[in-house]
Short mmCIF file of C-alpha atoms in Angstrom, two decimals:
data_model
loop_
_atom_site.label_atom_id
_atom_site.label_comp_id
_atom_site.label_asym_id
_atom_site.label_seq_id
_atom_site.Cartn_x
_atom_site.Cartn_y
_atom_site.Cartn_z
CA GLU A 338 52.35 80.51 -218.09
CA THR A 339 51.22 78.85 -214.88
CA GLY A 340 47.59 78.86 -213.80
CA VAL A 341 46.11 79.72 -210.44
CA THR A 342 47.33 77.44 -207.68
CA GLN A 343 46.08 77.02 -204.13
CA SER A 344 47.52 75.37 -201.06
CA PRO A 345 46.88 73.24 -199.21
CA THR A 346 44.48 71.02 -201.14
CA HIS A 347 42.75 69.72 -198.05
CA LEU A 348 42.88 70.81 -194.44
CA ILE A 349 41.29 69.66 -191.21
CA LYS A 350 41.10 72.05 -188.27
CA THR A 351 39.42 72.11 -184.90
CA ARG A 352 36.78 74.65 -183.90
CA GLY A 353 38.41 77.77 -182.46
CA GLN A 354 41.67 77.36 -184.37
CA GLN A 355 43.01 79.71 -187.01
CA VAL A 356 43.77 78.82 -190.64
CA THR A 357 45.70 80.40 -193.50
CA LEU A 358 44.96 79.48 -197.09
CA ARG A 359 47.21 80.51 -199.95
CA CYS A 360 46.67 81.40 -203.56
CA SER A 361 49.19 82.08 -206.31
CA SER A 362 47.80 84.19 -209.13
CA GLN A 363 48.15 83.42 -212.77
CA SER A 364 51.20 85.16 -214.20
CA GLY A 365 50.46 88.80 -215.04
CA HIS A 366 47.30 89.03 -212.95
CA ASN A 367 46.94 91.74 -210.30
CA THR A 368 43.51 90.99 -208.84
CA VAL A 369 42.58 88.11 -206.54
CA SER A 370 39.11 87.23 -205.32
CA TRP A 371 38.24 84.69 -202.65
CA TYR A 372 35.02 82.66 -202.50
CA GLN A 373 33.51 80.21 -200.03
CA GLN A 374 31.48 77.33 -201.41
CA ALA A 375 29.49 75.28 -198.91
CA LEU A 376 28.46 71.80 -199.93
CA GLY A 377 25.66 71.91 -202.49
CA GLN A 378 25.73 75.69 -202.75
CA GLY A 379 27.09 78.18 -205.22
CA PRO A 380 30.24 80.10 -204.26
CA GLN A 381 29.82 83.17 -202.07
CA PHE A 382 32.07 86.19 -202.49
CA ILE A 383 34.35 86.84 -199.50
CA PHE A 384 36.55 89.70 -200.70
CA GLN A 385 38.72 90.93 -203.53
CA TYR A 386 42.23 92.38 -203.53
CA TYR A 387 43.49 94.66 -206.26
CA ARG A 388 47.12 95.78 -206.25
CA GLU A 389 47.50 94.82 -202.57
CA GLU A 390 44.41 96.74 -201.38
CA GLU A 391 41.02 95.30 -200.43
CA ASN A 392 38.67 96.26 -203.24
CA GLY A 393 35.35 94.87 -202.09
CA ARG A 394 33.97 92.60 -199.43
CA GLY A 395 31.01 90.26 -199.16
CA ASN A 396 28.90 89.51 -196.14
CA PHE A 397 31.55 87.77 -194.05
CA PRO A 398 32.56 88.62 -190.46
CA PRO A 399 35.88 90.34 -189.64
CA ARG A 400 37.44 87.04 -188.58
CA PHE A 401 37.80 86.46 -192.32
CA SER A 402 40.77 88.57 -193.39
CA GLY A 403 43.10 88.64 -196.31
CA LEU A 404 46.32 89.88 -197.70
CA GLN A 405 47.78 90.39 -201.14
CA PHE A 406 51.54 90.46 -201.60
CA PRO A 407 53.64 92.53 -204.05
CA ASN A 408 53.85 89.50 -206.35
CA TYR A 409 50.01 89.48 -206.23
CA SER A 410 49.76 86.13 -204.47
CA SER A 411 47.26 86.16 -201.67
CA GLU A 412 46.32 84.68 -198.32
CA LEU A 413 42.95 84.13 -196.71
CA ASN A 414 43.01 83.96 -192.92
CA VAL A 415 40.14 82.74 -190.82
CA ASN A 416 40.28 83.13 -187.04
CA ALA A 417 38.19 81.39 -184.40
CA LEU A 418 37.02 78.69 -186.79
CA GLU A 419 33.41 77.57 -186.58
CA LEU A 420 31.88 74.34 -187.83
CA ASP A 421 30.01 76.29 -190.54
CA ASP A 422 33.34 77.43 -191.97
CA SER A 423 33.74 73.95 -193.43
CA ALA A 424 33.66 74.54 -197.18
CA LEU A 425 35.62 74.68 -200.38
CA TYR A 426 37.56 77.94 -200.59
CA LEU A 427 38.22 79.15 -204.09
CA CYS A 428 40.45 81.91 -205.26
CA ALA A 429 40.36 83.48 -208.70
CA SER A 430 42.80 85.86 -210.31
CA SER A 431 42.34 88.33 -213.10
CA LEU A 432 44.09 91.20 -214.79
CA ASP A 433 42.38 94.34 -213.53
CA HIS A 434 38.72 93.36 -213.54
CA TYR A 435 38.60 91.15 -216.58
CA GLU A 436 37.88 87.44 -216.81
CA GLN A 437 38.60 85.52 -213.62
CA TYR A 438 40.58 82.30 -213.63
CA PHE A 439 39.87 79.93 -210.77
CA GLY A 440 42.20 77.80 -208.72
CA PRO A 441 41.36 74.22 -207.77
CA GLY A 442 40.26 75.19 -204.27
CA THR A 443 41.14 74.25 -200.73
CA ARG A 444 38.71 72.00 -198.93
CA LEU A 445 38.56 72.97 -195.26
CA THR A 446 36.92 70.72 -192.70
CA VAL A 447 36.32 72.08 -189.20
CA THR A 448 35.61 69.48 -186.52
CA LYS B 379 14.92 86.21 -203.81
CA ASN B 380 18.40 85.33 -205.06
CA GLU B 381 20.08 87.89 -207.27
CA VAL B 382 20.93 85.10 -209.71
CA GLU B 383 18.44 82.37 -210.57
CA GLN B 384 19.34 79.31 -212.59
CA SER B 385 17.08 76.70 -214.11
CA PRO B 386 16.77 73.84 -214.07
CA GLN B 387 18.54 72.82 -210.87
CA ASN B 388 19.08 69.30 -212.15
CA LEU B 389 19.12 68.02 -215.70
CA THR B 390 19.61 64.56 -217.16
CA ALA B 391 20.07 63.91 -220.85
CA GLN B 392 20.96 61.18 -223.27
CA GLU B 393 24.17 61.48 -225.20
CA GLY B 394 23.64 63.60 -228.29
CA GLU B 395 20.81 65.71 -226.91
CA PHE B 396 20.74 69.50 -227.11
CA ILE B 397 20.99 71.06 -223.64
CA THR B 398 19.85 74.50 -222.49
CA ILE B 399 20.54 76.01 -219.08
CA ASN B 400 19.01 79.36 -218.19
CA CYS B 401 20.13 82.18 -215.93
CA SER B 402 18.20 85.27 -214.86
CA TYR B 403 19.45 88.16 -212.76
CA SER B 404 17.76 91.05 -211.09
CA VAL B 405 19.94 94.14 -211.49
CA GLY B 406 22.24 95.60 -214.09
CA ILE B 407 25.63 93.95 -214.40
CA SER B 408 28.91 94.60 -216.17
CA ALA B 409 29.30 91.01 -217.40
CA LEU B 410 28.01 87.48 -216.96
CA HIS B 411 30.11 84.35 -216.58
CA TRP B 412 29.35 80.73 -217.28
CA LEU B 413 31.49 78.33 -215.28
CA GLN B 414 31.85 74.58 -215.18
CA GLN B 415 32.59 72.72 -211.96
CA HIS B 416 33.48 69.05 -211.89
CA PRO B 417 33.27 66.78 -208.82
CA GLY B 418 36.20 67.61 -206.59
CA GLY B 419 35.72 71.33 -206.95
CA GLY B 420 37.82 72.72 -209.80
CA ILE B 421 36.08 75.54 -211.62
CA VAL B 422 36.72 76.31 -215.27
CA SER B 423 35.58 79.54 -216.84
CA LEU B 424 33.63 78.80 -220.03
CA PHE B 425 32.46 82.23 -221.14
CA MET B 426 32.38 85.84 -220.09
CA LEU B 427 29.68 87.85 -221.87
CA SER B 428 28.53 91.41 -221.80
CA SER B 429 26.34 91.26 -224.92
CA GLY B 430 25.27 89.03 -227.76
CA LYS B 431 26.52 85.52 -228.21
CA LYS B 432 29.72 83.51 -227.92
CA LYS B 433 30.56 80.05 -229.23
CA HIS B 434 33.32 77.66 -228.28
CA GLY B 435 33.19 74.22 -229.77
CA ARG B 436 29.87 72.64 -228.81
CA LEU B 437 29.09 75.36 -226.28
CA ILE B 438 27.11 78.49 -227.05
CA ALA B 439 26.28 81.26 -224.60
CA THR B 440 23.84 84.09 -225.21
CA ILE B 441 22.82 87.09 -223.17
CA ASN B 442 19.92 89.52 -223.43
CA ILE B 443 20.83 92.58 -221.38
CA GLN B 444 17.36 94.15 -221.62
CA GLU B 445 15.66 91.00 -220.34
CA LYS B 446 18.47 90.26 -217.82
CA HIS B 447 18.68 86.69 -219.06
CA SER B 448 21.38 84.38 -220.37
CA SER B 449 21.39 80.86 -221.72
CA LEU B 450 24.10 78.24 -222.06
CA HIS B 451 23.56 75.68 -224.79
CA ILE B 452 25.41 72.43 -225.31
CA THR B 453 25.01 70.79 -228.69
CA ALA B 454 25.54 67.04 -229.20
CA SER B 455 25.96 66.47 -225.46
CA HIS B 456 28.45 63.88 -224.26
CA PRO B 457 28.91 62.10 -220.91
CA ARG B 458 32.08 64.13 -220.32
CA ASP B 459 29.85 67.23 -220.22
CA SER B 460 28.46 65.95 -216.91
CA ALA B 461 29.24 68.64 -214.36
CA VAL B 462 27.68 71.52 -212.47
CA TYR B 463 27.23 74.62 -214.62
CA ILE B 464 27.23 77.88 -212.72
CA CYS B 465 26.11 81.30 -213.88
CA ALA B 466 27.78 84.25 -212.17
CA VAL B 467 27.05 87.94 -212.63
CA GLU B 468 29.77 90.50 -212.35
CA TYR B 469 29.71 93.79 -210.51
CA PRO B 470 32.72 96.10 -210.33
CA ASP B 471 34.16 94.41 -207.26
CA LYS B 472 32.65 90.92 -207.04
CA LEU B 473 30.89 88.02 -208.67
CA ILE B 474 27.51 86.81 -207.48
CA PHE B 475 26.93 83.15 -208.26
CA GLY B 476 23.85 81.14 -208.98
CA THR B 477 23.42 77.82 -207.21
CA GLY B 478 24.30 75.87 -210.32
CA THR B 479 22.67 73.34 -212.62
CA ARG B 480 23.76 69.74 -212.18
CA LEU B 481 23.92 68.08 -215.59
CA GLN B 482 24.24 64.35 -216.10
CA VAL B 483 24.60 63.00 -219.61
CA PHE B 484 24.14 59.26 -220.02
CA PRO B 485 25.56 57.17 -222.87
#
């Protein structure tokens, strides 16, 4: 049984660019949640996908969008990157709405 | 006011000490999570609680639903316990996280 994996590990982008982050769920899990963690802060909920549908969204602008695939892996897309988007992006998978298992995160730096 | 409050923010201890980290929340929840985050970012789920108490090795987590309060205890602390401990409360569609407690255990 593989755990939650995320790619890439680190990423540097320029302001205004677009980025796609990827998350592979733990085997058997059908729910993926994405979180943004700024330096020194606790994670903030971005959105959750359940069986390929968005199932809840935090206070993030529409330029943060997501997708969940039939194999329950997921992507987080961020358009028109801003400097404040620099953060650690975490995904977590779960079966239905039970305990979440976190990936190692993708550290995004926007310059 | 944050929905999830943790205390203390920072904690230092000598190896072997008993550690307590507290978490309070403001509205009813379906469950509460205790998470551990090491430098570099990886988060490990320690406990998920909806009532009572859970124990895993030297870690004990308790929750009082009526008082909207949870505690994480570490017995016989060890330098490898040094990490940020995060409390997160669960609603049907999301987790709300506290800002974390940074624990340093010195030999």
